[in-house]
Short mmCIF file of N, CA and C in Angstrom, two decimals:
data_model
loop_
_atom_site.label_atom_id
_atom_site.label_comp_id
_atom_site.label_asym_id
_atom_site.label_seq_id
_atom_site.Cartn_x
_atom_site.Cartn_y
_atom_site.Cartn_z
N MET A 1 -35.70 18.00 12.77
CA MET A 1 -35.38 16.59 12.56
C MET A 1 -34.42 16.17 13.65
N SER A 2 -34.71 15.05 14.31
CA SER A 2 -33.85 14.60 15.40
C SER A 2 -33.19 13.29 15.02
N GLY A 3 -32.08 12.99 15.70
CA GLY A 3 -31.40 11.72 15.49
C GLY A 3 -30.34 11.82 14.40
N ASP A 4 -29.46 10.86 14.43
CA ASP A 4 -28.38 10.77 13.46
C ASP A 4 -28.91 10.13 12.17
N PRO A 5 -28.81 10.81 11.01
CA PRO A 5 -29.32 10.21 9.78
C PRO A 5 -28.57 8.94 9.38
N HIS A 6 -27.40 8.74 9.97
CA HIS A 6 -26.62 7.52 9.68
C HIS A 6 -26.65 6.56 10.85
N GLY A 7 -27.58 6.75 11.74
CA GLY A 7 -27.65 5.94 12.95
C GLY A 7 -28.27 4.58 12.70
N PRO A 8 -28.36 3.78 13.76
CA PRO A 8 -28.92 2.44 13.65
C PRO A 8 -30.35 2.49 13.14
N GLY A 9 -30.70 1.47 12.40
CA GLY A 9 -32.08 1.34 11.96
C GLY A 9 -32.32 1.84 10.55
N ASN A 10 -31.36 2.52 9.93
CA ASN A 10 -31.61 2.99 8.58
C ASN A 10 -30.93 2.12 7.52
N GLY A 11 -30.26 1.06 7.95
CA GLY A 11 -29.64 0.13 7.01
C GLY A 11 -28.29 0.57 6.48
N GLU A 12 -27.80 1.71 6.92
CA GLU A 12 -26.50 2.17 6.46
C GLU A 12 -25.39 1.46 7.23
N PRO A 13 -24.33 0.99 6.52
CA PRO A 13 -23.21 0.37 7.22
C PRO A 13 -22.48 1.39 8.08
N ARG A 14 -21.95 0.93 9.20
CA ARG A 14 -21.23 1.79 10.14
C ARG A 14 -19.86 1.19 10.40
N GLY A 15 -18.87 2.04 10.60
CA GLY A 15 -17.55 1.56 10.97
C GLY A 15 -16.64 1.40 9.78
N PRO A 16 -15.36 1.09 10.06
CA PRO A 16 -14.38 0.94 8.98
C PRO A 16 -14.68 -0.28 8.11
N VAL A 17 -14.26 -0.17 6.87
CA VAL A 17 -14.47 -1.25 5.91
C VAL A 17 -13.60 -2.45 6.29
N ILE A 18 -14.20 -3.63 6.27
CA ILE A 18 -13.47 -4.89 6.46
C ILE A 18 -12.96 -5.30 5.09
N ARG A 19 -11.65 -5.45 4.94
CA ARG A 19 -11.05 -5.87 3.67
C ARG A 19 -10.67 -7.34 3.76
N ALA A 20 -11.04 -8.08 2.74
CA ALA A 20 -10.75 -9.51 2.69
C ALA A 20 -10.45 -9.89 1.24
N ALA A 21 -9.94 -11.10 1.07
CA ALA A 21 -9.63 -11.61 -0.26
C ALA A 21 -9.74 -13.13 -0.26
N GLY A 22 -10.03 -13.68 -1.43
CA GLY A 22 -10.16 -15.12 -1.54
C GLY A 22 -10.07 -15.58 -2.98
N CYS A 23 -10.25 -16.88 -3.14
CA CYS A 23 -10.14 -17.48 -4.47
C CYS A 23 -11.24 -18.51 -4.68
N VAL A 24 -11.62 -18.64 -5.94
CA VAL A 24 -12.35 -19.82 -6.36
C VAL A 24 -11.24 -20.80 -6.77
N LEU A 25 -10.93 -21.72 -5.86
CA LEU A 25 -9.86 -22.70 -6.08
C LEU A 25 -10.41 -23.83 -6.93
N TRP A 26 -9.66 -24.20 -7.97
CA TRP A 26 -10.15 -25.22 -8.88
C TRP A 26 -9.04 -26.17 -9.29
N ARG A 27 -9.45 -27.32 -9.80
CA ARG A 27 -8.50 -28.30 -10.35
C ARG A 27 -9.16 -29.01 -11.52
N ARG A 28 -8.33 -29.48 -12.40
CA ARG A 28 -8.84 -30.25 -13.56
C ARG A 28 -9.18 -31.67 -13.10
N THR A 29 -10.21 -32.23 -13.71
CA THR A 29 -10.56 -33.62 -13.42
C THR A 29 -9.97 -34.51 -14.50
N PRO A 30 -9.70 -35.78 -14.15
CA PRO A 30 -9.18 -36.69 -15.17
C PRO A 30 -10.15 -36.81 -16.34
N VAL A 31 -9.62 -37.03 -17.52
CA VAL A 31 -10.45 -37.16 -18.71
C VAL A 31 -11.48 -38.26 -18.49
N GLY A 32 -12.71 -37.97 -18.86
CA GLY A 32 -13.79 -38.96 -18.73
C GLY A 32 -14.52 -38.88 -17.40
N THR A 33 -14.11 -37.98 -16.51
CA THR A 33 -14.82 -37.82 -15.24
C THR A 33 -15.34 -36.39 -15.16
N GLY A 34 -16.13 -36.12 -14.17
CA GLY A 34 -16.64 -34.76 -13.97
C GLY A 34 -17.94 -34.55 -14.73
N SER A 35 -18.38 -33.30 -14.73
CA SER A 35 -19.70 -32.99 -15.27
C SER A 35 -19.66 -32.41 -16.67
N GLY A 36 -18.56 -32.53 -17.35
CA GLY A 36 -18.47 -31.95 -18.68
C GLY A 36 -17.60 -30.70 -18.72
N THR A 37 -17.45 -30.01 -17.58
CA THR A 37 -16.57 -28.83 -17.57
C THR A 37 -15.12 -29.25 -17.43
N GLY A 38 -14.89 -30.46 -16.91
CA GLY A 38 -13.52 -30.93 -16.71
C GLY A 38 -12.84 -30.34 -15.51
N VAL A 39 -13.59 -29.66 -14.63
CA VAL A 39 -13.00 -29.08 -13.43
C VAL A 39 -13.87 -29.36 -12.22
N GLU A 40 -13.21 -29.27 -11.06
CA GLU A 40 -13.89 -29.27 -9.78
C GLU A 40 -13.46 -28.01 -9.05
N VAL A 41 -14.34 -27.48 -8.22
CA VAL A 41 -13.99 -26.34 -7.37
C VAL A 41 -13.99 -26.79 -5.92
N CYS A 42 -13.22 -26.09 -5.12
CA CYS A 42 -13.07 -26.43 -3.72
C CYS A 42 -13.95 -25.54 -2.86
N LEU A 43 -14.80 -26.16 -2.05
CA LEU A 43 -15.60 -25.44 -1.07
C LEU A 43 -15.07 -25.76 0.32
N VAL A 44 -15.06 -24.76 1.19
CA VAL A 44 -14.65 -24.95 2.57
C VAL A 44 -15.89 -24.92 3.46
N HIS A 45 -15.90 -25.78 4.46
CA HIS A 45 -16.99 -25.77 5.45
C HIS A 45 -16.46 -25.13 6.71
N ARG A 46 -17.13 -24.06 7.14
CA ARG A 46 -16.73 -23.33 8.34
C ARG A 46 -17.73 -23.68 9.44
N PRO A 47 -17.32 -24.49 10.42
CA PRO A 47 -18.26 -24.91 11.46
C PRO A 47 -18.82 -23.75 12.27
N LYS A 48 -18.05 -22.67 12.44
CA LYS A 48 -18.53 -21.52 13.20
C LYS A 48 -19.80 -20.94 12.59
N TYR A 49 -19.87 -20.96 11.26
CA TYR A 49 -21.02 -20.40 10.55
C TYR A 49 -21.93 -21.47 9.97
N GLY A 50 -21.47 -22.72 9.95
CA GLY A 50 -22.25 -23.80 9.38
C GLY A 50 -22.50 -23.62 7.89
N ASP A 51 -21.52 -23.02 7.19
CA ASP A 51 -21.73 -22.73 5.77
C ASP A 51 -20.66 -23.35 4.89
N PHE A 52 -20.96 -23.38 3.60
CA PHE A 52 -19.99 -23.76 2.57
C PHE A 52 -19.70 -22.51 1.75
N SER A 53 -18.43 -22.24 1.55
CA SER A 53 -18.00 -21.03 0.88
C SER A 53 -16.70 -21.31 0.15
N PHE A 54 -16.14 -20.27 -0.44
CA PHE A 54 -14.81 -20.36 -1.03
C PHE A 54 -13.80 -19.88 0.01
N PRO A 55 -12.56 -20.34 -0.09
CA PRO A 55 -11.55 -19.89 0.87
C PRO A 55 -11.32 -18.38 0.75
N LYS A 56 -11.39 -17.70 1.89
CA LYS A 56 -11.19 -16.26 1.93
C LYS A 56 -10.90 -15.84 3.35
N GLY A 57 -10.37 -14.63 3.51
CA GLY A 57 -10.12 -14.13 4.85
C GLY A 57 -9.66 -12.70 4.83
N LYS A 58 -9.57 -12.13 6.00
CA LYS A 58 -9.20 -10.72 6.16
C LYS A 58 -7.73 -10.49 5.80
N LEU A 59 -7.49 -9.31 5.23
CA LEU A 59 -6.13 -8.89 4.93
C LEU A 59 -5.40 -8.55 6.23
N LYS A 60 -4.13 -8.90 6.28
CA LYS A 60 -3.29 -8.45 7.38
C LYS A 60 -2.84 -7.02 7.08
N ARG A 61 -2.36 -6.34 8.08
CA ARG A 61 -1.91 -4.95 7.92
C ARG A 61 -0.88 -4.83 6.79
N HIS A 62 -1.11 -3.95 5.84
CA HIS A 62 -0.23 -3.67 4.70
C HIS A 62 -0.14 -4.83 3.70
N GLU A 63 -1.01 -5.81 3.80
CA GLU A 63 -0.97 -6.95 2.88
C GLU A 63 -1.76 -6.62 1.62
N GLU A 64 -1.23 -7.00 0.49
CA GLU A 64 -1.93 -6.83 -0.79
C GLU A 64 -3.03 -7.89 -0.90
N PRO A 65 -4.15 -7.55 -1.54
CA PRO A 65 -5.26 -8.50 -1.64
C PRO A 65 -4.89 -9.85 -2.29
N LEU A 66 -4.12 -9.83 -3.36
CA LEU A 66 -3.77 -11.10 -4.01
C LEU A 66 -2.92 -11.97 -3.08
N ALA A 67 -1.97 -11.37 -2.38
CA ALA A 67 -1.14 -12.13 -1.43
C ALA A 67 -2.02 -12.71 -0.32
N ALA A 68 -2.99 -11.95 0.13
CA ALA A 68 -3.91 -12.44 1.17
C ALA A 68 -4.74 -13.60 0.64
N ALA A 69 -5.20 -13.50 -0.59
CA ALA A 69 -6.02 -14.56 -1.18
C ALA A 69 -5.24 -15.87 -1.25
N VAL A 70 -4.00 -15.80 -1.71
CA VAL A 70 -3.16 -17.00 -1.82
C VAL A 70 -2.87 -17.56 -0.43
N ARG A 71 -2.58 -16.69 0.53
CA ARG A 71 -2.32 -17.12 1.91
C ARG A 71 -3.55 -17.82 2.49
N GLU A 72 -4.72 -17.23 2.29
CA GLU A 72 -5.95 -17.82 2.83
C GLU A 72 -6.25 -19.18 2.21
N VAL A 73 -6.00 -19.34 0.91
CA VAL A 73 -6.19 -20.65 0.27
C VAL A 73 -5.33 -21.69 0.96
N LEU A 74 -4.06 -21.37 1.17
CA LEU A 74 -3.16 -22.32 1.82
C LEU A 74 -3.59 -22.61 3.25
N GLU A 75 -3.92 -21.55 4.02
CA GLU A 75 -4.31 -21.74 5.42
C GLU A 75 -5.60 -22.56 5.55
N GLU A 76 -6.57 -22.31 4.69
CA GLU A 76 -7.87 -22.95 4.85
C GLU A 76 -7.99 -24.30 4.16
N THR A 77 -7.21 -24.51 3.08
CA THR A 77 -7.35 -25.76 2.32
C THR A 77 -6.12 -26.65 2.34
N GLY A 78 -4.96 -26.10 2.70
CA GLY A 78 -3.71 -26.85 2.64
C GLY A 78 -3.15 -26.95 1.23
N HIS A 79 -3.75 -26.25 0.28
CA HIS A 79 -3.32 -26.33 -1.12
C HIS A 79 -2.61 -25.06 -1.55
N HIS A 80 -1.55 -25.26 -2.33
CA HIS A 80 -0.88 -24.16 -3.00
C HIS A 80 -1.68 -23.89 -4.27
N CYS A 81 -1.53 -22.68 -4.82
CA CYS A 81 -2.31 -22.37 -6.00
C CYS A 81 -1.58 -21.40 -6.91
N ALA A 82 -2.02 -21.39 -8.16
CA ALA A 82 -1.53 -20.44 -9.16
C ALA A 82 -2.68 -19.50 -9.49
N PRO A 83 -2.60 -18.25 -9.02
CA PRO A 83 -3.70 -17.32 -9.29
C PRO A 83 -3.86 -17.04 -10.77
N GLY A 84 -5.10 -16.87 -11.16
CA GLY A 84 -5.43 -16.58 -12.55
C GLY A 84 -6.24 -15.31 -12.64
N PRO A 85 -7.29 -15.33 -13.46
CA PRO A 85 -8.07 -14.12 -13.69
C PRO A 85 -8.73 -13.55 -12.43
N ARG A 86 -8.84 -12.25 -12.41
CA ARG A 86 -9.54 -11.54 -11.35
C ARG A 86 -11.03 -11.79 -11.53
N LEU A 87 -11.73 -11.97 -10.43
CA LEU A 87 -13.18 -12.16 -10.42
C LEU A 87 -13.82 -10.93 -9.80
N PRO A 88 -15.14 -10.82 -9.88
CA PRO A 88 -15.79 -9.63 -9.32
C PRO A 88 -15.55 -9.49 -7.81
N THR A 89 -15.55 -8.26 -7.37
CA THR A 89 -15.44 -7.95 -5.95
C THR A 89 -16.82 -8.09 -5.31
N SER A 90 -16.87 -8.76 -4.16
CA SER A 90 -18.12 -8.87 -3.39
C SER A 90 -18.17 -7.76 -2.35
N ARG A 91 -19.33 -7.16 -2.22
CA ARG A 91 -19.54 -6.11 -1.21
C ARG A 91 -20.81 -6.42 -0.45
N TYR A 92 -20.70 -6.48 0.88
CA TYR A 92 -21.86 -6.74 1.72
C TYR A 92 -21.59 -6.22 3.12
N VAL A 93 -22.56 -6.30 3.98
CA VAL A 93 -22.46 -5.76 5.34
C VAL A 93 -22.43 -6.92 6.33
N VAL A 94 -21.48 -6.87 7.28
CA VAL A 94 -21.36 -7.87 8.34
C VAL A 94 -21.37 -7.15 9.68
N ASP A 95 -22.31 -7.51 10.51
CA ASP A 95 -22.42 -6.88 11.84
C ASP A 95 -22.40 -5.36 11.75
N GLY A 96 -23.10 -4.82 10.75
CA GLY A 96 -23.20 -3.38 10.61
C GLY A 96 -22.02 -2.71 9.94
N ARG A 97 -21.01 -3.48 9.54
CA ARG A 97 -19.81 -2.92 8.90
C ARG A 97 -19.73 -3.36 7.45
N PRO A 98 -19.32 -2.46 6.56
CA PRO A 98 -19.16 -2.85 5.15
C PRO A 98 -17.97 -3.80 5.00
N LYS A 99 -18.14 -4.82 4.17
CA LYS A 99 -17.06 -5.76 3.88
C LYS A 99 -16.86 -5.81 2.38
N VAL A 100 -15.59 -5.77 1.96
CA VAL A 100 -15.21 -5.82 0.56
C VAL A 100 -14.27 -7.01 0.40
N VAL A 101 -14.64 -7.94 -0.48
CA VAL A 101 -13.83 -9.15 -0.69
C VAL A 101 -13.40 -9.21 -2.16
N ASP A 102 -12.09 -9.16 -2.39
CA ASP A 102 -11.53 -9.30 -3.73
C ASP A 102 -11.30 -10.78 -4.00
N TYR A 103 -11.65 -11.22 -5.22
CA TYR A 103 -11.54 -12.64 -5.58
C TYR A 103 -10.74 -12.84 -6.85
N TRP A 104 -10.09 -14.01 -6.91
CA TRP A 104 -9.40 -14.48 -8.11
C TRP A 104 -9.77 -15.94 -8.35
N ALA A 105 -9.70 -16.35 -9.60
CA ALA A 105 -9.70 -17.78 -9.91
C ALA A 105 -8.28 -18.25 -9.61
N ALA A 106 -8.13 -19.47 -9.07
CA ALA A 106 -6.79 -19.97 -8.76
C ALA A 106 -6.77 -21.48 -8.94
N GLU A 107 -5.84 -21.95 -9.74
CA GLU A 107 -5.71 -23.39 -9.96
C GLU A 107 -4.87 -24.00 -8.85
N ALA A 108 -5.38 -25.09 -8.28
CA ALA A 108 -4.64 -25.82 -7.24
C ALA A 108 -3.41 -26.46 -7.88
N THR A 109 -2.26 -26.33 -7.21
CA THR A 109 -1.02 -26.88 -7.74
C THR A 109 -0.42 -27.96 -6.84
N GLY A 110 -1.10 -28.26 -5.74
CA GLY A 110 -0.61 -29.32 -4.86
C GLY A 110 -0.91 -29.00 -3.42
N GLY A 111 -0.86 -30.04 -2.60
CA GLY A 111 -1.10 -29.86 -1.19
C GLY A 111 -2.10 -30.87 -0.68
N SER A 112 -2.39 -30.80 0.61
CA SER A 112 -3.38 -31.70 1.19
C SER A 112 -4.03 -31.00 2.38
N PHE A 113 -5.28 -31.32 2.59
CA PHE A 113 -6.08 -30.66 3.62
C PHE A 113 -5.88 -31.31 4.98
N THR A 114 -5.80 -30.47 6.00
CA THR A 114 -5.83 -30.89 7.40
C THR A 114 -6.88 -30.04 8.10
N ALA A 115 -7.84 -30.67 8.73
CA ALA A 115 -8.89 -29.93 9.44
C ALA A 115 -8.28 -29.04 10.50
N ASN A 116 -8.93 -27.88 10.73
CA ASN A 116 -8.46 -26.93 11.73
C ASN A 116 -9.66 -26.26 12.37
N ASP A 117 -9.42 -25.31 13.27
CA ASP A 117 -10.51 -24.65 13.99
C ASP A 117 -11.43 -23.87 13.06
N GLU A 118 -10.86 -23.32 12.00
CA GLU A 118 -11.64 -22.47 11.10
C GLU A 118 -12.39 -23.25 10.03
N VAL A 119 -11.74 -24.29 9.50
CA VAL A 119 -12.32 -25.11 8.42
C VAL A 119 -12.20 -26.57 8.81
N ASP A 120 -13.34 -27.25 8.92
CA ASP A 120 -13.28 -28.65 9.35
C ASP A 120 -13.32 -29.65 8.21
N ARG A 121 -13.67 -29.18 6.99
CA ARG A 121 -13.62 -30.05 5.84
C ARG A 121 -13.69 -29.24 4.56
N ILE A 122 -13.19 -29.85 3.49
CA ILE A 122 -13.33 -29.25 2.17
C ILE A 122 -14.01 -30.25 1.27
N LEU A 123 -14.64 -29.74 0.24
CA LEU A 123 -15.27 -30.59 -0.77
C LEU A 123 -14.78 -30.16 -2.14
N TRP A 124 -14.37 -31.12 -2.96
CA TRP A 124 -14.07 -30.85 -4.36
C TRP A 124 -15.29 -31.31 -5.15
N LEU A 125 -15.95 -30.36 -5.79
CA LEU A 125 -17.21 -30.65 -6.47
C LEU A 125 -17.22 -30.11 -7.89
N ALA A 126 -17.97 -30.80 -8.76
CA ALA A 126 -18.24 -30.27 -10.09
C ALA A 126 -19.03 -28.96 -9.90
N PRO A 127 -18.92 -28.04 -10.83
CA PRO A 127 -19.59 -26.75 -10.67
C PRO A 127 -21.09 -26.83 -10.36
N ASP A 128 -21.82 -27.71 -11.00
CA ASP A 128 -23.26 -27.80 -10.72
C ASP A 128 -23.53 -28.24 -9.28
N ALA A 129 -22.74 -29.19 -8.80
CA ALA A 129 -22.89 -29.65 -7.41
C ALA A 129 -22.47 -28.54 -6.44
N ALA A 130 -21.43 -27.80 -6.78
CA ALA A 130 -20.98 -26.70 -5.93
C ALA A 130 -22.05 -25.61 -5.85
N ARG A 131 -22.67 -25.32 -6.98
CA ARG A 131 -23.73 -24.31 -7.02
C ARG A 131 -24.84 -24.67 -6.04
N ALA A 132 -25.19 -25.94 -5.98
CA ALA A 132 -26.26 -26.39 -5.08
C ALA A 132 -25.82 -26.38 -3.61
N ARG A 133 -24.54 -26.50 -3.35
CA ARG A 133 -24.03 -26.61 -1.98
C ARG A 133 -23.65 -25.26 -1.36
N LEU A 134 -23.29 -24.28 -2.18
CA LEU A 134 -22.89 -22.98 -1.65
C LEU A 134 -24.02 -22.36 -0.85
N THR A 135 -23.68 -21.76 0.28
CA THR A 135 -24.67 -21.20 1.20
C THR A 135 -25.16 -19.83 0.76
N GLN A 136 -24.24 -18.96 0.33
CA GLN A 136 -24.59 -17.57 0.03
C GLN A 136 -24.76 -17.33 -1.48
N PRO A 137 -25.80 -16.61 -1.87
CA PRO A 137 -25.96 -16.25 -3.29
C PRO A 137 -24.75 -15.51 -3.86
N ARG A 138 -24.07 -14.70 -3.03
CA ARG A 138 -22.90 -13.97 -3.53
C ARG A 138 -21.79 -14.95 -3.95
N ASP A 139 -21.70 -16.11 -3.30
CA ASP A 139 -20.71 -17.11 -3.70
C ASP A 139 -21.13 -17.80 -4.99
N VAL A 140 -22.42 -17.98 -5.19
CA VAL A 140 -22.91 -18.54 -6.46
C VAL A 140 -22.54 -17.59 -7.60
N ARG A 141 -22.64 -16.29 -7.36
CA ARG A 141 -22.24 -15.31 -8.39
C ARG A 141 -20.74 -15.43 -8.71
N GLN A 142 -19.91 -15.69 -7.69
CA GLN A 142 -18.48 -15.89 -7.94
C GLN A 142 -18.24 -17.13 -8.80
N LEU A 143 -18.98 -18.19 -8.51
CA LEU A 143 -18.85 -19.42 -9.29
C LEU A 143 -19.22 -19.16 -10.74
N THR A 144 -20.30 -18.43 -10.97
CA THR A 144 -20.72 -18.10 -12.33
C THR A 144 -19.65 -17.29 -13.04
N ALA A 145 -19.07 -16.31 -12.34
CA ALA A 145 -18.00 -15.49 -12.92
C ALA A 145 -16.78 -16.34 -13.24
N PHE A 146 -16.46 -17.29 -12.35
CA PHE A 146 -15.33 -18.19 -12.60
C PHE A 146 -15.57 -19.00 -13.87
N LEU A 147 -16.76 -19.57 -14.00
CA LEU A 147 -17.05 -20.38 -15.19
C LEU A 147 -16.96 -19.56 -16.47
N ASP A 148 -17.25 -18.27 -16.39
CA ASP A 148 -17.15 -17.39 -17.56
C ASP A 148 -15.71 -17.16 -18.00
N VAL A 149 -14.75 -17.29 -17.06
CA VAL A 149 -13.34 -17.05 -17.40
C VAL A 149 -12.51 -18.34 -17.38
N LEU A 150 -13.18 -19.47 -17.20
CA LEU A 150 -12.49 -20.76 -17.10
C LEU A 150 -11.58 -20.98 -18.31
N PRO A 151 -10.30 -21.24 -18.06
CA PRO A 151 -9.39 -21.49 -19.18
C PRO A 151 -9.77 -22.74 -19.94
N ALA A 152 -9.56 -22.71 -21.24
CA ALA A 152 -9.84 -23.90 -22.07
C ALA A 152 -8.85 -25.00 -21.70
N SER A 153 -9.32 -26.26 -21.81
CA SER A 153 -8.42 -27.36 -21.45
C SER A 153 -7.40 -27.63 -22.49
#
């Protein structure tokens, strides 16, 4: 048998794991508005990828995932947040490297968005509208998990 069994072409991820963290950022809607859930979630548009996703990013050296998630929410959306329940971890491969993203639900507590190089706009959407706008199926799974743990109003 010749060749590396873990070499290119066999679908196996190569290289060190990319660690990242993020949040499904949400806010309550005024009574009588919204789609019945009483909440909106925040989606970020990343022009580099042309996608809509939840705020997330790579951990800095020695940074805890929850601290990274809160930092990324602020950097990408301009909003402060109160982290809540843990959501499922996403695992996928990017450029041949495994990526692990830890997620939390997080309620927005204030702030305002300013466009930047990484995120050029955000959208606050009812969950059904967000589900239709999210680019990746893995993000739709995060939205579903968030709705399962959504605090009662």
